[in-house]
């Protein structure tokens, strides 16, 4: 005498196991693509943000290359860097303070089509006529 129901019980177990696998595959297929798309988009946004910081550092280097330059020359030097918009230039006895905005737009192809990310940041740099250069300061951007 066999315990366990014989051939029909064996088929039922395979049928239940197959059904569970099909359901899991369907749920995985429904959930995985949006999660992967979001992760890919976040990665692109982080790259755009790093590019904003790198562009601000290049602008700082261009500004500090000639600390004795006049306000217009400093404005032109900052404006010559791609993606930089000079917002204000103010002179005081210690030096010149420039506030500028950096905008970066990144696009990338992915399995899900083209993805786009934009990032921007505003920065202030004081260019002193004499002495050590001031640090690059990140500011909230005006609307």
mmCIF file with all atom_site columns, C-alpha atoms in Angstrom:
data_model
loop_
_atom_site.group_PDB
_atom_site.id
_atom_site.type_symbol
_atom_site.label_atom_id
_atom_site.label_alt_id
_atom_site.label_comp_id
_atom_site.label_asym_id
_atom_site.label_entity_id
_atom_site.label_seq_id
_atom_site.pdbx_PDB_ins_code
_atom_site.Cartn_x
_atom_site.Cartn_y
_atom_site.Cartn_z
_atom_site.occupancy
_atom_site.B_iso_or_equiv
_atom_site.pdbx_formal_charge
_atom_site.auth_seq_id
_atom_site.auth_comp_id
_atom_site.auth_asym_id
_atom_site.auth_atom_id
_atom_site.pdbx_PDB_model_num
ATOM 1   C CA . UNK A 1 1   ? 0.000  0.000  0.000   1.00 0.00 ? 1   UNK A CA 1
ATOM 2   C CA . UNK A 1 2   ? 1.394  3.401  -1.032  1.00 0.00 ? 2   UNK A CA 1
ATOM 3   C CA . UNK A 1 3   ? 0.999  6.485  1.016   1.00 0.00 ? 3   UNK A CA 1
ATOM 4   C CA . UNK A 1 4   ? 0.810  9.912  -0.584  1.00 0.00 ? 4   UNK A CA 1
ATOM 5   C CA . UNK A 1 5   ? -1.898 9.393  -3.157  1.00 0.00 ? 5   UNK A CA 1
ATOM 6   C CA . UNK A 1 6   ? 0.022  7.892  -6.071  1.00 0.00 ? 6   UNK A CA 1
ATOM 7   C CA . UNK A 1 7   ? 0.186  9.385  -9.542  1.00 0.00 ? 7   UNK A CA 1
ATOM 8   C CA . UNK A 1 8   ? -2.598 12.010 -9.173  1.00 0.00 ? 8   UNK A CA 1
ATOM 9   C CA . UNK A 1 9   ? -1.032 13.499 -6.024  1.00 0.00 ? 9   UNK A CA 1
ATOM 10  C CA . UNK A 1 10  ? 2.293  13.720 -7.830  1.00 0.00 ? 10  UNK A CA 1
ATOM 11  C CA . UNK A 1 11  ? 0.621  15.618 -10.703 1.00 0.00 ? 11  UNK A CA 1
ATOM 12  C CA . UNK A 1 12  ? -1.094 17.984 -8.263  1.00 0.00 ? 12  UNK A CA 1
ATOM 13  C CA . UNK A 1 13  ? 2.225  18.840 -6.627  1.00 0.00 ? 13  UNK A CA 1
ATOM 14  C CA . UNK A 1 14  ? 3.815  19.575 -10.024 1.00 0.00 ? 14  UNK A CA 1
ATOM 15  C CA . UNK A 1 15  ? 0.777  21.620 -11.000 1.00 0.00 ? 15  UNK A CA 1
ATOM 16  C CA . UNK A 1 16  ? 0.933  23.699 -7.779  1.00 0.00 ? 16  UNK A CA 1
ATOM 17  C CA . UNK A 1 17  ? 4.693  24.178 -8.118  1.00 0.00 ? 17  UNK A CA 1
ATOM 18  C CA . UNK A 1 18  ? 4.314  25.206 -11.774 1.00 0.00 ? 18  UNK A CA 1
ATOM 19  C CA . UNK A 1 19  ? 1.533  27.647 -10.909 1.00 0.00 ? 19  UNK A CA 1
ATOM 20  C CA . UNK A 1 20  ? 3.659  29.231 -8.170  1.00 0.00 ? 20  UNK A CA 1
ATOM 21  C CA . UNK A 1 21  ? 6.583  29.607 -10.592 1.00 0.00 ? 21  UNK A CA 1
ATOM 22  C CA . UNK A 1 22  ? 4.360  31.204 -13.239 1.00 0.00 ? 22  UNK A CA 1
ATOM 23  C CA . UNK A 1 23  ? 2.920  33.654 -10.693 1.00 0.00 ? 23  UNK A CA 1
ATOM 24  C CA . UNK A 1 24  ? 6.393  34.568 -9.421  1.00 0.00 ? 24  UNK A CA 1
ATOM 25  C CA . UNK A 1 25  ? 7.658  35.086 -12.962 1.00 0.00 ? 25  UNK A CA 1
ATOM 26  C CA . UNK A 1 26  ? 4.673  37.317 -13.790 1.00 0.00 ? 26  UNK A CA 1
ATOM 27  C CA . UNK A 1 27  ? 5.156  39.427 -10.655 1.00 0.00 ? 27  UNK A CA 1
ATOM 28  C CA . UNK A 1 28  ? 8.886  39.705 -11.354 1.00 0.00 ? 28  UNK A CA 1
ATOM 29  C CA . UNK A 1 29  ? 8.251  40.760 -14.942 1.00 0.00 ? 29  UNK A CA 1
ATOM 30  C CA . UNK A 1 30  ? 5.796  43.411 -13.779 1.00 0.00 ? 30  UNK A CA 1
ATOM 31  C CA . UNK A 1 31  ? 7.959  44.818 -10.970 1.00 0.00 ? 31  UNK A CA 1
ATOM 32  C CA . UNK A 1 32  ? 11.531 44.599 -12.304 1.00 0.00 ? 32  UNK A CA 1
ATOM 33  C CA . UNK A 1 33  ? 11.442 47.015 -15.294 1.00 0.00 ? 33  UNK A CA 1
ATOM 34  C CA . UNK A 1 34  ? 10.163 50.063 -13.351 1.00 0.00 ? 34  UNK A CA 1
ATOM 35  C CA . UNK A 1 35  ? 12.730 49.452 -10.629 1.00 0.00 ? 35  UNK A CA 1
ATOM 36  C CA . UNK A 1 36  ? 15.547 49.138 -13.159 1.00 0.00 ? 36  UNK A CA 1
ATOM 37  C CA . UNK A 1 37  ? 14.357 52.241 -15.022 1.00 0.00 ? 37  UNK A CA 1
ATOM 38  C CA . UNK A 1 38  ? 14.309 54.264 -11.790 1.00 0.00 ? 38  UNK A CA 1
ATOM 39  C CA . UNK A 1 39  ? 17.782 53.080 -10.863 1.00 0.00 ? 39  UNK A CA 1
ATOM 40  C CA . UNK A 1 40  ? 19.107 53.996 -14.302 1.00 0.00 ? 40  UNK A CA 1
ATOM 41  C CA . UNK A 1 41  ? 17.505 57.450 -14.057 1.00 0.00 ? 41  UNK A CA 1
ATOM 42  C CA . UNK A 1 42  ? 18.986 58.035 -10.607 1.00 0.00 ? 42  UNK A CA 1
ATOM 43  C CA . UNK A 1 43  ? 22.425 57.077 -11.888 1.00 0.00 ? 43  UNK A CA 1
ATOM 44  C CA . UNK A 1 44  ? 22.078 59.580 -14.740 1.00 0.00 ? 44  UNK A CA 1
ATOM 45  C CA . UNK A 1 45  ? 20.970 62.305 -12.300 1.00 0.00 ? 45  UNK A CA 1
ATOM 46  C CA . UNK A 1 46  ? 24.013 61.648 -10.098 1.00 0.00 ? 46  UNK A CA 1
ATOM 47  C CA . UNK A 1 47  ? 26.266 61.942 -13.166 1.00 0.00 ? 47  UNK A CA 1
ATOM 48  C CA . UNK A 1 48  ? 24.644 65.275 -14.037 1.00 0.00 ? 48  UNK A CA 1
ATOM 49  C CA . UNK A 1 49  ? 25.152 66.540 -10.477 1.00 0.00 ? 49  UNK A CA 1
ATOM 50  C CA . UNK A 1 50  ? 28.838 65.533 -10.554 1.00 0.00 ? 50  UNK A CA 1
ATOM 51  C CA . UNK A 1 51  ? 29.168 67.355 -13.872 1.00 0.00 ? 51  UNK A CA 1
ATOM 52  C CA . UNK A 1 52  ? 27.723 70.520 -12.264 1.00 0.00 ? 52  UNK A CA 1
ATOM 53  C CA . UNK A 1 53  ? 30.361 70.379 -9.534  1.00 0.00 ? 53  UNK A CA 1
ATOM 54  C CA . UNK A 1 54  ? 33.155 69.704 -12.041 1.00 0.00 ? 54  UNK A CA 1
ATOM 55  C CA . UNK A 1 55  ? 32.050 72.647 -14.206 1.00 0.00 ? 55  UNK A CA 1
ATOM 56  C CA . UNK A 1 56  ? 31.970 74.913 -11.150 1.00 0.00 ? 56  UNK A CA 1
ATOM 57  C CA . UNK A 1 57  ? 35.531 73.835 -10.299 1.00 0.00 ? 57  UNK A CA 1
ATOM 58  C CA . UNK A 1 58  ? 36.669 74.586 -13.879 1.00 0.00 ? 58  UNK A CA 1
ATOM 59  C CA . UNK A 1 59  ? 35.046 78.011 -13.608 1.00 0.00 ? 59  UNK A CA 1
ATOM 60  C CA . UNK A 1 60  ? 36.814 78.615 -10.297 1.00 0.00 ? 60  UNK A CA 1
ATOM 61  C CA . UNK A 1 61  ? 40.143 77.716 -11.886 1.00 0.00 ? 61  UNK A CA 1
ATOM 62  C CA . UNK A 1 62  ? 39.473 80.123 -14.766 1.00 0.00 ? 62  UNK A CA 1
ATOM 63  C CA . UNK A 1 63  ? 38.617 82.901 -12.308 1.00 0.00 ? 63  UNK A CA 1
ATOM 64  C CA . UNK A 1 64  ? 41.632 82.343 -10.093 1.00 0.00 ? 64  UNK A CA 1
ATOM 65  C CA . UNK A 1 65  ? 44.045 82.194 -13.034 1.00 0.00 ? 65  UNK A CA 1
ATOM 66  C CA . UNK A 1 66  ? 44.293 85.999 -13.026 1.00 0.00 ? 66  UNK A CA 1
ATOM 67  C CA . UNK A 1 67  ? 43.376 87.429 -9.628  1.00 0.00 ? 67  UNK A CA 1
ATOM 68  C CA . UNK A 1 68  ? 44.301 90.981 -10.642 1.00 0.00 ? 68  UNK A CA 1
ATOM 69  C CA . UNK A 1 69  ? 41.788 91.073 -13.521 1.00 0.00 ? 69  UNK A CA 1
ATOM 70  C CA . UNK A 1 70  ? 38.939 93.583 -13.630 1.00 0.00 ? 70  UNK A CA 1
ATOM 71  C CA . UNK A 1 71  ? 35.280 92.711 -13.121 1.00 0.00 ? 71  UNK A CA 1
ATOM 72  C CA . UNK A 1 72  ? 34.514 92.551 -16.841 1.00 0.00 ? 72  UNK A CA 1
ATOM 73  C CA . UNK A 1 73  ? 37.466 90.241 -17.520 1.00 0.00 ? 73  UNK A CA 1
ATOM 74  C CA . UNK A 1 74  ? 36.363 87.938 -14.682 1.00 0.00 ? 74  UNK A CA 1
ATOM 75  C CA . UNK A 1 75  ? 32.777 87.954 -16.002 1.00 0.00 ? 75  UNK A CA 1
ATOM 76  C CA . UNK A 1 76  ? 34.067 87.029 -19.460 1.00 0.00 ? 76  UNK A CA 1
ATOM 77  C CA . UNK A 1 77  ? 36.321 84.280 -18.068 1.00 0.00 ? 77  UNK A CA 1
ATOM 78  C CA . UNK A 1 78  ? 33.414 82.700 -16.189 1.00 0.00 ? 78  UNK A CA 1
ATOM 79  C CA . UNK A 1 79  ? 31.044 83.115 -19.126 1.00 0.00 ? 79  UNK A CA 1
ATOM 80  C CA . UNK A 1 80  ? 33.496 81.370 -21.441 1.00 0.00 ? 80  UNK A CA 1
ATOM 81  C CA . UNK A 1 81  ? 33.030 78.077 -19.587 1.00 0.00 ? 81  UNK A CA 1
ATOM 82  C CA . UNK A 1 82  ? 30.278 76.005 -21.220 1.00 0.00 ? 82  UNK A CA 1
ATOM 83  C CA . UNK A 1 83  ? 27.080 75.822 -19.167 1.00 0.00 ? 83  UNK A CA 1
ATOM 84  C CA . UNK A 1 84  ? 27.893 78.803 -16.926 1.00 0.00 ? 84  UNK A CA 1
ATOM 85  C CA . UNK A 1 85  ? 25.692 81.862 -16.553 1.00 0.00 ? 85  UNK A CA 1
ATOM 86  C CA . UNK A 1 86  ? 27.086 84.763 -14.513 1.00 0.00 ? 86  UNK A CA 1
ATOM 87  C CA . UNK A 1 87  ? 24.372 86.156 -12.241 1.00 0.00 ? 87  UNK A CA 1
ATOM 88  C CA . UNK A 1 88  ? 26.124 88.953 -10.357 1.00 0.00 ? 88  UNK A CA 1
ATOM 89  C CA . UNK A 1 89  ? 29.531 90.584 -10.121 1.00 0.00 ? 89  UNK A CA 1
ATOM 90  C CA . UNK A 1 90  ? 30.231 92.784 -7.137  1.00 0.00 ? 90  UNK A CA 1
ATOM 91  C CA . UNK A 1 91  ? 33.500 94.545 -6.346  1.00 0.00 ? 91  UNK A CA 1
ATOM 92  C CA . UNK A 1 92  ? 34.653 95.418 -2.860  1.00 0.00 ? 92  UNK A CA 1
ATOM 93  C CA . UNK A 1 93  ? 38.051 96.418 -1.423  1.00 0.00 ? 93  UNK A CA 1
ATOM 94  C CA . UNK A 1 94  ? 39.016 92.791 -0.755  1.00 0.00 ? 94  UNK A CA 1
ATOM 95  C CA . UNK A 1 95  ? 38.297 91.595 -4.297  1.00 0.00 ? 95  UNK A CA 1
ATOM 96  C CA . UNK A 1 96  ? 35.502 90.662 -6.677  1.00 0.00 ? 96  UNK A CA 1
ATOM 97  C CA . UNK A 1 97  ? 32.611 88.341 -5.794  1.00 0.00 ? 97  UNK A CA 1
ATOM 98  C CA . UNK A 1 98  ? 31.016 86.484 -8.673  1.00 0.00 ? 98  UNK A CA 1
ATOM 99  C CA . UNK A 1 99  ? 27.805 84.500 -8.365  1.00 0.00 ? 99  UNK A CA 1
ATOM 100 C CA . UNK A 1 100 ? 27.198 82.119 -11.229 1.00 0.00 ? 100 UNK A CA 1
ATOM 101 C CA . UNK A 1 101 ? 24.804 79.341 -12.194 1.00 0.00 ? 101 UNK A CA 1
ATOM 102 C CA . UNK A 1 102 ? 25.866 76.063 -13.776 1.00 0.00 ? 102 UNK A CA 1
ATOM 103 C CA . UNK A 1 103 ? 23.339 74.061 -15.802 1.00 0.00 ? 103 UNK A CA 1
ATOM 104 C CA . UNK A 1 104 ? 23.974 70.586 -17.161 1.00 0.00 ? 104 UNK A CA 1
ATOM 105 C CA . UNK A 1 105 ? 21.702 68.402 -19.264 1.00 0.00 ? 105 UNK A CA 1
ATOM 106 C CA . UNK A 1 106 ? 22.619 64.751 -19.743 1.00 0.00 ? 106 UNK A CA 1
ATOM 107 C CA . UNK A 1 107 ? 20.998 62.195 -22.012 1.00 0.00 ? 107 UNK A CA 1
ATOM 108 C CA . UNK A 1 108 ? 21.748 58.522 -22.201 1.00 0.00 ? 108 UNK A CA 1
ATOM 109 C CA . UNK A 1 109 ? 20.431 55.536 -24.088 1.00 0.00 ? 109 UNK A CA 1
ATOM 110 C CA . UNK A 1 110 ? 19.245 52.645 -22.004 1.00 0.00 ? 110 UNK A CA 1
ATOM 111 C CA . UNK A 1 111 ? 17.268 49.474 -22.442 1.00 0.00 ? 111 UNK A CA 1
ATOM 112 C CA . UNK A 1 112 ? 14.179 51.579 -21.765 1.00 0.00 ? 112 UNK A CA 1
ATOM 113 C CA . UNK A 1 113 ? 14.871 54.222 -24.412 1.00 0.00 ? 113 UNK A CA 1
ATOM 114 C CA . UNK A 1 114 ? 16.398 57.662 -24.023 1.00 0.00 ? 114 UNK A CA 1
ATOM 115 C CA . UNK A 1 115 ? 16.639 59.077 -20.536 1.00 0.00 ? 115 UNK A CA 1
ATOM 116 C CA . UNK A 1 116 ? 17.288 62.723 -19.712 1.00 0.00 ? 116 UNK A CA 1
ATOM 117 C CA . UNK A 1 117 ? 18.494 64.417 -16.548 1.00 0.00 ? 117 UNK A CA 1
ATOM 118 C CA . UNK A 1 118 ? 19.127 68.080 -15.852 1.00 0.00 ? 118 UNK A CA 1
ATOM 119 C CA . UNK A 1 119 ? 20.934 69.548 -12.888 1.00 0.00 ? 119 UNK A CA 1
ATOM 120 C CA . UNK A 1 120 ? 21.839 73.036 -11.845 1.00 0.00 ? 120 UNK A CA 1
ATOM 121 C CA . UNK A 1 121 ? 23.709 74.691 -9.047  1.00 0.00 ? 121 UNK A CA 1
ATOM 122 C CA . UNK A 1 122 ? 24.608 78.218 -8.052  1.00 0.00 ? 122 UNK A CA 1
ATOM 123 C CA . UNK A 1 123 ? 28.015 79.111 -6.719  1.00 0.00 ? 123 UNK A CA 1
ATOM 124 C CA . UNK A 1 124 ? 29.862 82.149 -5.398  1.00 0.00 ? 124 UNK A CA 1
ATOM 125 C CA . UNK A 1 125 ? 33.571 82.747 -5.771  1.00 0.00 ? 125 UNK A CA 1
ATOM 126 C CA . UNK A 1 126 ? 35.534 85.621 -4.277  1.00 0.00 ? 126 UNK A CA 1
ATOM 127 C CA . UNK A 1 127 ? 38.602 86.532 -6.284  1.00 0.00 ? 127 UNK A CA 1
ATOM 128 C CA . UNK A 1 128 ? 40.951 88.399 -3.971  1.00 0.00 ? 128 UNK A CA 1
ATOM 129 C CA . UNK A 1 129 ? 43.456 90.808 -5.453  1.00 0.00 ? 129 UNK A CA 1
ATOM 130 C CA . UNK A 1 130 ? 46.060 89.734 -2.920  1.00 0.00 ? 130 UNK A CA 1
ATOM 131 C CA . UNK A 1 131 ? 46.361 86.765 -0.628  1.00 0.00 ? 131 UNK A CA 1
ATOM 132 C CA . UNK A 1 132 ? 45.023 83.220 -0.723  1.00 0.00 ? 132 UNK A CA 1
ATOM 133 C CA . UNK A 1 133 ? 41.950 82.447 -2.812  1.00 0.00 ? 133 UNK A CA 1
ATOM 134 C CA . UNK A 1 134 ? 38.620 81.977 -1.104  1.00 0.00 ? 134 UNK A CA 1
ATOM 135 C CA . UNK A 1 135 ? 36.736 78.694 -1.242  1.00 0.00 ? 135 UNK A CA 1
ATOM 136 C CA . UNK A 1 136 ? 34.002 78.047 -3.762  1.00 0.00 ? 136 UNK A CA 1
ATOM 137 C CA . UNK A 1 137 ? 30.652 78.470 -2.030  1.00 0.00 ? 137 UNK A CA 1
ATOM 138 C CA . UNK A 1 138 ? 27.460 76.676 -3.099  1.00 0.00 ? 138 UNK A CA 1
ATOM 139 C CA . UNK A 1 139 ? 24.317 78.777 -2.871  1.00 0.00 ? 139 UNK A CA 1
ATOM 140 C CA . UNK A 1 140 ? 20.622 78.153 -3.373  1.00 0.00 ? 140 UNK A CA 1
ATOM 141 C CA . UNK A 1 141 ? 19.646 79.218 -6.886  1.00 0.00 ? 141 UNK A CA 1
ATOM 142 C CA . UNK A 1 142 ? 17.222 82.102 -7.314  1.00 0.00 ? 142 UNK A CA 1
ATOM 143 C CA . UNK A 1 143 ? 13.964 81.146 -8.974  1.00 0.00 ? 143 UNK A CA 1
#
